[in-house]
mmCIF file of C-alpha atoms in Angstrom:
data_model
loop_
_atom_site.group_PDB
_atom_site.id
_atom_site.type_symbol
_atom_site.label_atom_id
_atom_site.label_comp_id
_atom_site.label_asym_id
_atom_site.label_seq_id
_atom_site.Cartn_x
_atom_site.Cartn_y
_atom_site.Cartn_z
ATOM 1 C CA MET A 1 173.660 52.980 122.961
ATOM 2 C CA LYS A 2 170.918 50.521 122.089
ATOM 3 C CA ASN A 3 169.255 52.833 119.804
ATOM 4 C CA VAL A 4 172.640 53.482 117.938
ATOM 5 C CA VAL A 5 173.028 49.703 117.643
ATOM 6 C CA ALA A 6 169.386 49.287 116.474
ATOM 7 C CA LEU A 7 170.040 52.021 113.859
ATOM 8 C CA VAL A 8 173.399 50.569 112.717
ATOM 9 C CA ALA A 9 171.575 47.065 112.253
ATOM 10 C CA THR A 10 168.719 48.679 110.376
ATOM 11 C CA ALA A 11 171.010 50.421 108.058
ATOM 12 C CA ALA A 12 173.057 47.283 107.299
ATOM 13 C CA LEU A 13 169.833 45.403 106.454
ATOM 14 C CA ALA A 14 168.885 48.103 104.034
ATOM 15 C CA ALA A 15 172.271 47.985 102.476
ATOM 16 C CA GLN A 16 172.035 44.431 102.076
ATOM 17 C CA GLY A 17 168.664 44.812 100.520
ATOM 18 C CA ALA A 18 169.785 47.375 98.029
ATOM 19 C CA SER A 19 172.872 45.269 97.097
ATOM 20 C CA ALA A 20 170.455 42.600 96.012
ATOM 21 C CA HIS A 21 168.773 44.764 93.465
ATOM 22 C CA TYR A 22 169.832 46.050 90.152
ATOM 23 C CA ILE A 23 169.132 48.315 87.185
ATOM 24 C CA PHE A 24 169.117 47.705 83.476
ATOM 25 C CA GLN A 25 170.658 51.053 82.856
ATOM 26 C CA ALA A 26 172.471 50.898 79.249
ATOM 27 C CA LEU A 27 171.942 49.940 75.747
ATOM 28 C CA ALA A 28 174.353 49.940 72.942
ATOM 29 C CA LYS A 29 174.831 48.132 69.384
ATOM 30 C CA GLY A 30 176.904 44.900 69.159
ATOM 31 C CA SER A 31 178.556 43.806 72.394
ATOM 32 C CA ALA A 32 179.494 47.063 73.830
ATOM 33 C CA LYS A 33 178.465 48.058 77.414
ATOM 34 C CA GLY A 34 177.141 51.590 76.553
ATOM 35 C CA VAL A 35 176.521 54.648 78.645
ATOM 36 C CA ALA A 36 174.019 54.719 81.507
ATOM 37 C CA TYR A 37 170.783 56.257 80.397
ATOM 38 C CA GLU A 38 171.899 57.486 77.228
ATOM 39 C CA TYR A 39 169.340 55.307 75.455
ATOM 40 C CA VAL A 40 167.687 53.717 78.283
ATOM 41 C CA ARG A 41 164.932 55.802 80.159
ATOM 42 C CA GLN A 42 165.939 56.609 83.650
ATOM 43 C CA ASN A 43 163.728 55.376 86.325
ATOM 44 C CA THR A 44 163.067 57.207 89.684
ATOM 45 C CA ASN A 45 162.737 54.296 92.059
ATOM 46 C CA TYR A 46 166.432 53.788 92.390
ATOM 47 C CA ASN A 47 166.939 49.893 92.008
ATOM 48 C CA SER A 48 163.615 48.891 93.530
ATOM 49 C CA PRO A 49 161.465 46.395 91.507
ATOM 50 C CA VAL A 50 157.834 46.633 90.403
ATOM 51 C CA THR A 51 155.551 44.114 92.296
ATOM 52 C CA ASP A 52 151.886 45.200 91.006
ATOM 53 C CA LEU A 53 150.911 43.138 87.972
ATOM 54 C CA SER A 54 148.278 45.754 87.247
ATOM 55 C CA SER A 55 150.565 48.805 87.241
ATOM 56 C CA ASN A 56 151.618 50.737 83.930
ATOM 57 C CA ASP A 57 155.202 50.898 85.519
ATOM 58 C CA LEU A 58 155.737 47.063 84.392
ATOM 59 C CA ARG A 59 156.140 48.648 80.839
ATOM 60 C CA CYS A 60 159.297 50.834 81.559
ATOM 61 C CA ASN A 61 159.735 51.130 85.269
ATOM 62 C CA VAL A 62 158.704 53.785 87.664
ATOM 63 C CA GLY A 63 159.427 57.101 86.056
ATOM 64 C CA GLY A 64 159.940 55.726 82.695
ATOM 65 C CA ALA A 65 156.356 56.498 81.055
ATOM 66 C CA THR A 66 158.164 58.893 78.472
ATOM 67 C CA GLY A 67 161.636 59.530 77.346
ATOM 68 C CA GLY A 68 162.020 63.201 76.573
ATOM 69 C CA ASN A 69 165.378 63.149 78.012
ATOM 70 C CA THR A 70 166.632 60.018 76.524
ATOM 71 C CA SER A 71 168.259 59.672 73.087
ATOM 72 C CA THR A 72 167.116 57.340 70.372
ATOM 73 C CA LEU A 73 169.651 54.890 69.090
ATOM 74 C CA GLU A 74 169.769 54.319 65.396
ATOM 75 C CA MET A 75 169.831 50.866 64.321
ATOM 76 C CA ASN A 76 169.299 48.406 61.376
ATOM 77 C CA ALA A 77 166.966 45.469 61.515
ATOM 78 C CA GLY A 78 169.106 42.398 62.217
ATOM 79 C CA ASP A 79 171.669 44.365 64.272
ATOM 80 C CA PRO A 80 173.005 42.881 67.805
ATOM 81 C CA PHE A 81 172.513 44.966 70.726
ATOM 82 C CA THR A 82 173.526 44.511 74.535
ATOM 83 C CA PHE A 83 171.733 45.737 77.714
ATOM 84 C CA THR A 84 173.984 46.268 80.739
ATOM 85 C CA LEU A 85 173.157 46.526 84.322
ATOM 86 C CA ASP A 86 174.750 48.322 87.101
ATOM 87 C CA THR A 87 175.501 45.095 88.758
ATOM 88 C CA ALA A 88 174.850 41.476 87.815
ATOM 89 C CA VAL A 89 171.367 39.880 88.019
ATOM 90 C CA TYR A 90 171.258 38.498 91.615
ATOM 91 C CA HIS A 91 167.703 36.859 91.859
ATOM 92 C CA GLN A 92 166.800 33.637 90.037
ATOM 93 C CA GLY A 93 164.263 33.852 87.420
ATOM 94 C CA PRO A 94 163.818 34.278 83.436
ATOM 95 C CA VAL A 95 164.975 37.460 81.475
ATOM 96 C CA SER A 96 163.057 38.401 78.472
ATOM 97 C CA ILE A 97 163.215 41.142 75.704
ATOM 98 C CA TYR A 98 160.146 42.783 74.165
ATOM 99 C CA MET A 99 159.420 45.414 71.485
ATOM 100 C CA SER A 100 156.565 47.854 70.654
ATOM 101 C CA LYS A 101 156.337 50.114 67.820
ATOM 102 C CA ALA A 102 155.903 53.571 68.641
ATOM 103 C CA PRO A 103 153.036 55.463 66.877
ATOM 104 C CA SER A 104 155.258 58.541 66.273
ATOM 105 C CA THR A 105 158.613 58.933 68.367
ATOM 106 C CA ALA A 106 159.983 56.457 70.850
ATOM 107 C CA ALA A 107 160.446 59.556 73.230
ATOM 108 C CA GLU A 108 156.841 60.286 73.282
ATOM 109 C CA TYR A 109 155.467 56.870 73.550
ATOM 110 C CA ASP A 110 154.003 55.446 76.799
ATOM 111 C CA GLY A 111 154.160 51.787 75.767
ATOM 112 C CA SER A 112 150.396 51.405 75.846
ATOM 113 C CA GLY A 113 150.373 49.729 72.522
ATOM 114 C CA ASP A 114 151.174 46.145 71.581
ATOM 115 C CA TRP A 115 154.160 44.251 72.649
ATOM 116 C CA PHE A 116 155.813 41.292 71.051
ATOM 117 C CA LYS A 117 158.597 39.164 72.841
ATOM 118 C CA ILE A 118 161.907 38.478 70.720
ATOM 119 C CA PHE A 119 164.006 36.526 73.243
ATOM 120 C CA ASP A 120 163.627 34.519 76.536
ATOM 121 C CA TRP A 121 166.545 33.278 78.832
ATOM 122 C CA GLY A 122 165.077 30.590 80.901
ATOM 123 C CA PRO A 123 166.353 27.987 83.079
ATOM 124 C CA THR A 124 168.716 25.008 82.065
ATOM 125 C CA PHE A 125 168.052 21.798 83.609
ATOM 126 C CA ASN A 126 170.835 19.256 84.101
ATOM 127 C CA GLY A 127 171.098 16.313 86.360
ATOM 128 C CA GLY A 128 168.073 17.399 88.582
ATOM 129 C CA GLN A 129 169.514 20.821 89.087
ATOM 130 C CA ALA A 130 168.347 24.140 87.387
ATOM 131 C CA SER A 131 170.865 26.961 86.518
ATOM 132 C CA TRP A 132 169.830 30.616 85.377
ATOM 133 C CA ASN A 133 171.649 32.860 83.165
ATOM 134 C CA LEU A 134 172.530 35.711 85.806
ATOM 135 C CA LYS A 135 174.931 38.150 84.552
ATOM 136 C CA ASP A 136 175.396 41.951 83.979
ATOM 137 C CA THR A 137 175.019 41.926 80.187
ATOM 138 C CA TYR A 138 172.428 40.535 77.926
ATOM 139 C CA SER A 139 172.853 40.520 74.302
ATOM 140 C CA SER A 140 170.319 39.464 71.468
ATOM 141 C CA THR A 141 169.664 40.641 67.900
ATOM 142 C CA LEU A 142 166.712 42.607 66.355
ATOM 143 C CA PRO A 143 164.448 40.869 64.012
ATOM 144 C CA THR A 144 165.266 41.250 60.444
ATOM 145 C CA CYS A 145 161.688 41.461 59.159
ATOM 146 C CA ILE A 146 159.860 44.032 61.401
ATOM 147 C CA PRO A 147 158.963 47.374 59.798
ATOM 148 C CA ASP A 148 161.224 50.501 59.929
ATOM 149 C CA GLY A 149 160.189 52.892 62.697
ATOM 150 C CA GLU A 150 160.918 53.823 66.278
ATOM 151 C CA TYR A 151 160.399 51.284 68.958
ATOM 152 C CA LEU A 152 160.751 50.807 72.626
ATOM 153 C CA LEU A 153 163.100 47.898 73.240
ATOM 154 C CA ARG A 154 162.160 46.388 76.679
ATOM 155 C CA ILE A 155 164.168 44.036 78.830
ATOM 156 C CA GLN A 156 162.767 42.512 81.946
ATOM 157 C CA ASN A 157 163.814 40.116 84.749
ATOM 158 C CA LEU A 158 161.200 38.221 86.790
ATOM 159 C CA ALA A 159 162.881 37.545 90.097
ATOM 160 C CA ILE A 160 161.167 34.754 91.563
ATOM 161 C CA ALA A 161 161.100 34.350 95.261
ATOM 162 C CA SER A 162 164.425 34.012 96.786
ATOM 163 C CA ALA A 163 165.558 30.958 98.968
ATOM 164 C CA HIS A 164 165.084 32.812 102.262
ATOM 165 C CA ASN A 165 161.574 33.757 101.440
ATOM 166 C CA PRO A 166 159.863 31.246 99.267
ATOM 167 C CA GLY A 167 156.418 32.169 98.211
ATOM 168 C CA ALA A 168 157.125 35.809 98.380
ATOM 169 C CA THR A 169 155.695 38.252 95.663
ATOM 170 C CA PRO A 170 157.930 38.052 92.551
ATOM 171 C CA GLN A 171 159.698 41.051 91.509
ATOM 172 C CA TRP A 172 160.018 42.665 88.138
ATOM 173 C CA TYR A 173 163.213 44.451 87.101
ATOM 174 C CA VAL A 174 162.572 46.406 83.929
ATOM 175 C CA GLY A 175 164.263 48.818 81.688
ATOM 176 C CA CYS A 176 163.183 50.481 78.462
ATOM 177 C CA GLY A 177 165.493 51.626 75.584
ATOM 178 C CA GLN A 178 164.488 53.697 72.577
ATOM 179 C CA ILE A 179 165.633 52.802 69.121
ATOM 180 C CA ASN A 180 165.004 53.634 65.447
ATOM 181 C CA ILE A 181 165.100 50.890 62.908
ATOM 182 C CA SER A 182 165.987 51.203 59.279
ATOM 183 C CA GLY A 183 166.337 48.391 56.749
ATOM 184 C CA GLY A 184 163.499 46.387 57.959
ATOM 185 C CA GLY A 185 160.617 44.266 56.364
ATOM 186 C CA SER A 186 156.872 44.339 56.442
ATOM 187 C CA ALA A 187 156.171 41.482 58.841
ATOM 188 C CA SER A 188 153.400 42.017 61.466
ATOM 189 C CA PRO A 189 154.871 40.525 64.749
ATOM 190 C CA SER A 190 152.628 37.993 66.511
ATOM 191 C CA PRO A 191 151.438 37.008 69.139
ATOM 192 C CA THR A 192 151.293 40.469 70.841
ATOM 193 C CA ALA A 193 150.119 41.463 74.361
ATOM 194 C CA LYS A 194 149.493 44.588 76.416
ATOM 195 C CA ILE A 195 151.510 45.482 79.365
ATOM 196 C CA PRO A 196 150.076 45.495 81.999
ATOM 197 C CA GLY A 197 147.971 42.457 80.953
ATOM 198 C CA ALA A 198 150.629 39.970 79.596
ATOM 199 C CA PHE A 199 151.418 38.569 82.960
ATOM 200 C CA LYS A 200 148.976 36.973 85.359
ATOM 201 C CA ALA A 201 149.379 35.863 88.959
ATOM 202 C CA THR A 202 148.094 32.457 87.756
ATOM 203 C CA ASP A 203 150.792 31.842 85.158
ATOM 204 C CA PRO A 204 152.685 28.810 86.016
ATOM 205 C CA GLY A 205 156.030 30.674 85.435
ATOM 206 C CA TYR A 206 154.900 33.340 87.994
ATOM 207 C CA THR A 207 153.862 30.957 90.661
ATOM 208 C CA ALA A 208 156.513 28.269 90.266
ATOM 209 C CA ASN A 209 158.310 26.819 93.300
ATOM 210 C CA ILE A 210 161.851 26.760 92.284
ATOM 211 C CA TYR A 211 163.125 25.018 95.342
ATOM 212 C CA ASN A 212 160.948 21.953 95.216
ATOM 213 C CA ASN A 213 160.518 19.382 92.359
ATOM 214 C CA PHE A 214 161.718 21.997 89.950
ATOM 215 C CA ASN A 215 162.229 20.256 86.762
ATOM 216 C CA SER A 216 160.520 22.103 84.073
ATOM 217 C CA TYR A 217 159.566 25.991 83.440
ATOM 218 C CA ILE A 218 157.333 28.212 81.158
ATOM 219 C CA VAL A 219 158.467 31.783 80.775
ATOM 220 C CA PRO A 220 155.354 33.980 81.250
ATOM 221 C CA GLY A 221 154.279 36.190 78.405
ATOM 222 C CA PRO A 222 153.442 35.355 74.830
ATOM 223 C CA GLU A 223 155.570 33.121 72.731
ATOM 224 C CA VAL A 224 158.703 34.540 71.094
ATOM 225 C CA PHE A 225 158.294 36.127 67.567
ATOM 226 C CA LYS A 226 160.534 34.861 65.080
ATOM 227 C CA CYS A 227 160.692 36.182 61.335
#
């Protein structure tokens, strides 16, 4: 009987851990929620995060090195788009969107080239309190000035240590969509960074204690590119 109780308790804890995780699984034009894994590369680690700053899995998640089974979404420069999760972001931390131009097709691209950031959702401070933009959809707009071609459109949430375990290793929740842009310009986006390499364990936004004297925050990674 004791073994049965222990097994039930273990299963309950596992379920709680799983429910606290989430996956960026759909990409669509405008504000639509999209279809899971139609334009987003499907990961193979269920809803588990990436925690190794030196891992190539930081690019497009575990199992997302290529996207041969993923369709590529036709878009125009300047189009709005929306990423949707299976459940709302639960862990406090910033959400950012990156892009990287594929040398040929997005489906074949492993994300080893240069990445530039197009948007950050950081905390809002008010009356000594910080609030994070935790939800199940994130919408932004493609830059109008970037060259035509196929890109990886990457979204990430850096989950800073939860309240019950401050100081724990931050977790990365990542998804990559595949898009083909028309009607763009000739800008060379900058600054750029490699992934892995863009984020370091010494970054203030990576090591921030969000539970003690938390009144400012710098989102890790390069500055946001704007046309």
